[in-house]
């Protein structure tokens, strides 16, 4: 596997339900990032992990959102009590320190639709 | 960078012609980098090219080149010999703070390549 994998690709949920997304980074990448992209906008940073430690969270990450990376490998992003405003593309990316010059490697994203 | 501005919501170009996508940035950092990403309809963000603020030469990667004008705080992407597969959203991005932990993106430019 040479890329960042995200699952599912699409998710439709009813307002008020909980959803969980998974991201599998490139295996040797110890940094993992979550971004949210709403329609017509660029991605916005949500949170980032170095190994299993969550080092930074954006103010966009309300208390309904939680992200984990329990063993420093895959990560999950959970949204509780979803709202229509949560409808967006959720992108995961990974990188290795010192390779910032070459950017992150992004996954294909999970598109969430809250109805 | 604190803000990335892409003023062209949409552009079109004839196949085999060159096109320039504009990006201006606002930063008080002395050292920074600028990235361009391509996002096809599949959703994945694909890294294209990087420019460091202290790089003396404009970055080039195959058909992609950067017209970097530091005094004007602009980093325009030039795509030469456009191909139909270049049709996509293009985003300019830069580190939000001094490190490469998180990126701030512009709103993007949708490029359509016509045969």
Coordinates of C-alpha atoms in Angstrom, one line a residue:
Chain A
X1 CA 0.0 0.0 0.0
X2 CA 1.6 3.2 -1.1
X3 CA -1.0 5.8 -0.3
X4 CA -3.2 7.1 2.4
X5 CA -6.5 5.2 2.7
X6 CA -9.8 6.6 4.0
X7 CA -12.9 4.7 4.8
X8 CA -15.7 5.0 4.0
X9 CA -15.6 7.1 0.8
X10 CA -19.1 8.4 1.3
X11 CA -21.4 8.5 4.3
X12 CA -25.0 9.6 4.5
X13 CA -26.4 9.9 8.0
X14 CA -29.4 11.4 9.7
X15 CA -29.0 14.4 11.8
X16 CA -28.3 13.5 15.4
X17 CA -26.5 10.2 14.6
X18 CA -22.9 9.5 15.3
X19 CA -20.4 8.7 12.6
X20 CA -16.8 7.5 12.6
X21 CA -14.3 7.7 9.8
X22 CA -11.0 5.8 9.5
X23 CA -7.7 6.9 8.1
X24 CA -4.7 4.6 7.4
X25 CA -1.6 6.7 6.7
X26 CA 1.5 5.6 4.8
X27 CA 3.1 3.1 7.2
X28 CA 6.4 5.0 7.8
X29 CA 4.7 8.4 8.3
X30 CA 4.5 9.3 11.9
X31 CA 2.5 12.5 11.4
X32 CA -1.2 12.4 10.6
X33 CA -3.6 15.3 9.9
X34 CA -7.3 15.7 9.6
X35 CA -8.8 18.5 7.4
X36 CA -12.4 19.5 6.6
X37 CA -13.4 20.8 3.2
X38 CA -16.8 22.4 2.7
X39 CA -18.2 23.0 -0.8
X40 CA -16.4 25.6 -2.7
X41 CA -13.7 26.1 -0.1
X42 CA -10.2 24.9 0.5
X43 CA -9.4 22.4 3.2
X44 CA -9.3 23.7 6.8
X45 CA -7.1 22.2 9.5
X46 CA -8.8 20.2 12.2
X47 CA -6.1 18.3 14.2
X48 CA -2.8 16.6 14.0
X49 CA -1.0 13.7 15.6
X50 CA 2.6 12.8 16.0
X51 CA 2.6 9.1 16.6
X52 CA -0.2 8.5 19.1
X53 CA -0.1 12.0 20.6
X54 CA -2.6 14.5 19.5
X55 CA -0.5 17.7 19.5
X56 CA -2.9 20.3 18.1
X57 CA -6.6 20.9 17.7
X58 CA -8.3 23.6 15.7
X59 CA -11.1 25.7 17.2
X60 CA -13.2 24.1 14.4
X61 CA -13.0 20.9 16.3
X62 CA -16.0 21.3 18.7
X63 CA -16.6 18.9 21.6
X64 CA -18.8 16.8 19.3
X65 CA -15.6 15.8 17.4
X66 CA -13.0 13.4 18.7
X67 CA -10.0 12.0 17.0
X68 CA -7.8 9.2 18.1
X69 CA -4.7 7.4 16.9
X70 CA -4.3 4.7 19.6
X71 CA -1.2 2.9 18.4
X72 CA 0.3 5.6 16.2
X73 CA -0.9 3.9 13.1
X74 CA -4.5 4.4 11.8
X75 CA -6.7 7.2 13.1
X76 CA -10.4 7.6 13.6
X77 CA -12.5 10.8 13.6
X78 CA -15.8 10.5 15.3
X79 CA -18.6 13.1 15.1
X80 CA -21.3 12.8 17.7
X81 CA -24.9 14.1 17.3
X82 CA -24.2 15.2 13.7
X83 CA -25.6 18.4 12.4
X84 CA -26.3 19.5 8.8
X85 CA -23.4 21.9 9.1
X86 CA -21.1 18.9 9.5
X87 CA -21.7 18.0 5.8
X88 CA -18.3 18.2 4.2
X89 CA -15.4 16.3 2.8
X90 CA -13.1 15.0 5.6
X91 CA -9.5 14.6 4.4
X92 CA -6.7 12.8 6.1
X93 CA -3.0 13.3 5.3
X94 CA 0.3 12.0 6.6
X95 CA 3.8 13.1 6.5
X96 CA 7.3 12.5 7.8
X97 CA 9.1 15.3 9.7
X98 CA 11.6 17.0 7.5
X99 CA 9.6 16.3 4.3
X100 CA 7.6 19.5 4.6
X101 CA 9.2 20.7 1.4
X102 CA 7.3 18.0 -0.5
X103 CA 4.0 18.5 1.2
X104 CA 1.7 15.9 2.7
X105 CA 0.2 12.8 1.1
X106 CA -3.5 13.2 1.2
X107 CA -6.1 10.5 1.1
X108 CA -9.2 10.6 -1.2
X109 CA -11.4 11.8 1.7
X110 CA -14.7 10.8 3.2
X111 CA -17.6 12.8 2.0
X112 CA -20.2 13.2 4.7
X113 CA -23.8 14.2 4.0
X114 CA -26.1 14.9 7.0
X115 CA -29.8 14.8 6.1
Chain B
X1 CA 1.0 32.5 6.3
X2 CA -2.2 34.0 7.7
X3 CA -4.2 34.2 4.5
X4 CA -4.1 32.8 1.0
X5 CA -6.0 34.5 -1.8
X6 CA -6.9 32.9 -5.1
X7 CA -8.9 35.5 -7.1
X8 CA -9.9 33.3 -10.0
X9 CA -12.9 31.0 -9.1
X10 CA -12.7 29.5 -12.6
X11 CA -10.4 29.4 -15.6
X12 CA -10.5 27.7 -18.9
X13 CA -7.8 27.0 -21.4
X14 CA -7.5 25.3 -24.7
X15 CA -5.7 22.0 -24.8
X16 CA -1.9 22.4 -25.4
X17 CA -2.0 26.1 -24.3
X18 CA -0.4 27.4 -21.1
X19 CA -2.4 28.8 -18.2
X20 CA -1.5 30.8 -15.1
X21 CA -3.4 30.4 -11.9
X22 CA -2.9 33.2 -9.4
X23 CA -2.1 33.1 -5.7
X24 CA -1.2 35.8 -3.3
X25 CA -0.4 35.2 0.4
X26 CA -0.1 37.2 3.5
X27 CA 2.6 36.3 6.0
X28 CA 4.9 37.9 8.5
X29 CA 7.2 34.9 8.6
X30 CA 10.7 35.4 7.3
X31 CA 11.0 31.9 6.1
X32 CA 8.0 30.0 4.6
X33 CA 7.0 27.7 1.8
X34 CA 4.2 27.7 -0.7
X35 CA 2.5 24.6 -2.1
X36 CA 0.2 23.9 -5.0
X37 CA -2.2 21.0 -4.9
X38 CA -4.5 19.6 -7.6
X39 CA -7.9 18.1 -6.6
X40 CA -9.6 16.1 -9.3
X41 CA -13.3 15.1 -8.9
X42 CA -12.2 12.0 -7.1
X43 CA -11.4 14.2 -4.1
X44 CA -7.7 13.4 -3.4
X45 CA -5.4 16.3 -3.0
X46 CA -2.3 15.8 -5.2
X47 CA 0.9 17.7 -4.4
X48 CA 2.2 19.4 -7.4
X49 CA 5.0 21.8 -6.6
X50 CA 6.7 23.6 -3.7
X51 CA 8.5 26.9 -3.4
X52 CA 10.7 28.0 -0.5
X53 CA 10.9 31.7 0.3
X54 CA 14.6 31.6 0.2
X55 CA 14.9 29.6 -3.0
X56 CA 16.6 31.8 -5.6
X57 CA 15.2 29.9 -8.6
X58 CA 11.5 29.5 -9.4
X59 CA 10.4 26.0 -8.8
X60 CA 9.7 23.7 -11.7
X61 CA 8.2 20.2 -11.9
X62 CA 7.6 18.9 -15.4
X63 CA 4.8 21.0 -16.9
X64 CA 4.3 22.9 -13.7
X65 CA 6.3 26.0 -12.7
X66 CA 6.0 28.7 -10.1
X67 CA 6.2 32.4 -10.9
X68 CA 7.3 33.5 -7.5
X69 CA 7.5 37.2 -6.8
X70 CA 8.4 37.6 -3.2
X71 CA 8.0 41.4 -3.1
X72 CA 4.5 41.1 -4.4
X73 CA 3.8 38.1 -2.2
X74 CA 2.6 36.1 -5.2
X75 CA 3.2 32.5 -6.2
X76 CA 1.4 31.9 -9.4
X77 CA 1.2 28.4 -10.9
X78 CA 2.0 28.1 -14.6
X79 CA 0.8 24.9 -16.4
X80 CA 2.3 24.5 -19.8
X81 CA 0.9 22.4 -22.6
X82 CA -2.4 21.8 -20.9
X83 CA -3.9 18.4 -21.1
X84 CA -7.6 17.3 -20.7
X85 CA -6.5 15.5 -17.5
X86 CA -5.5 18.9 -16.0
X87 CA -9.2 19.8 -15.5
X88 CA -9.5 20.0 -11.7
X89 CA -9.5 22.3 -8.7
X90 CA -6.2 23.8 -7.9
X91 CA -5.3 25.1 -4.4
X92 CA -2.5 27.2 -3.2
X93 CA -1.4 26.6 0.4
X94 CA 1.2 27.7 2.9
X95 CA 2.1 26.8 6.5
X96 CA -0.3 28.5 9.0
X97 CA 2.5 29.0 11.5
X98 CA 6.3 28.8 11.4
X99 CA 6.3 25.0 11.0
X100 CA 4.8 22.6 8.6
X101 CA 2.3 21.1 11.0
X102 CA -0.7 22.6 9.4
X103 CA -1.5 24.3 6.1
X104 CA -3.8 27.1 5.2
X105 CA -5.4 26.8 1.8
X106 CA -6.9 29.3 -0.6
X107 CA -10.5 28.9 -1.9
X108 CA -9.2 27.3 -5.1
X109 CA -9.5 27.8 -8.8
X110 CA -11.4 25.4 -11.0
X111 CA -9.6 24.8 -14.3
X112 CA -11.4 23.5 -17.3
X113 CA -9.3 22.3 -20.3
X114 CA -11.1 22.4 -23.6
X115 CA -10.2 20.2 -26.6

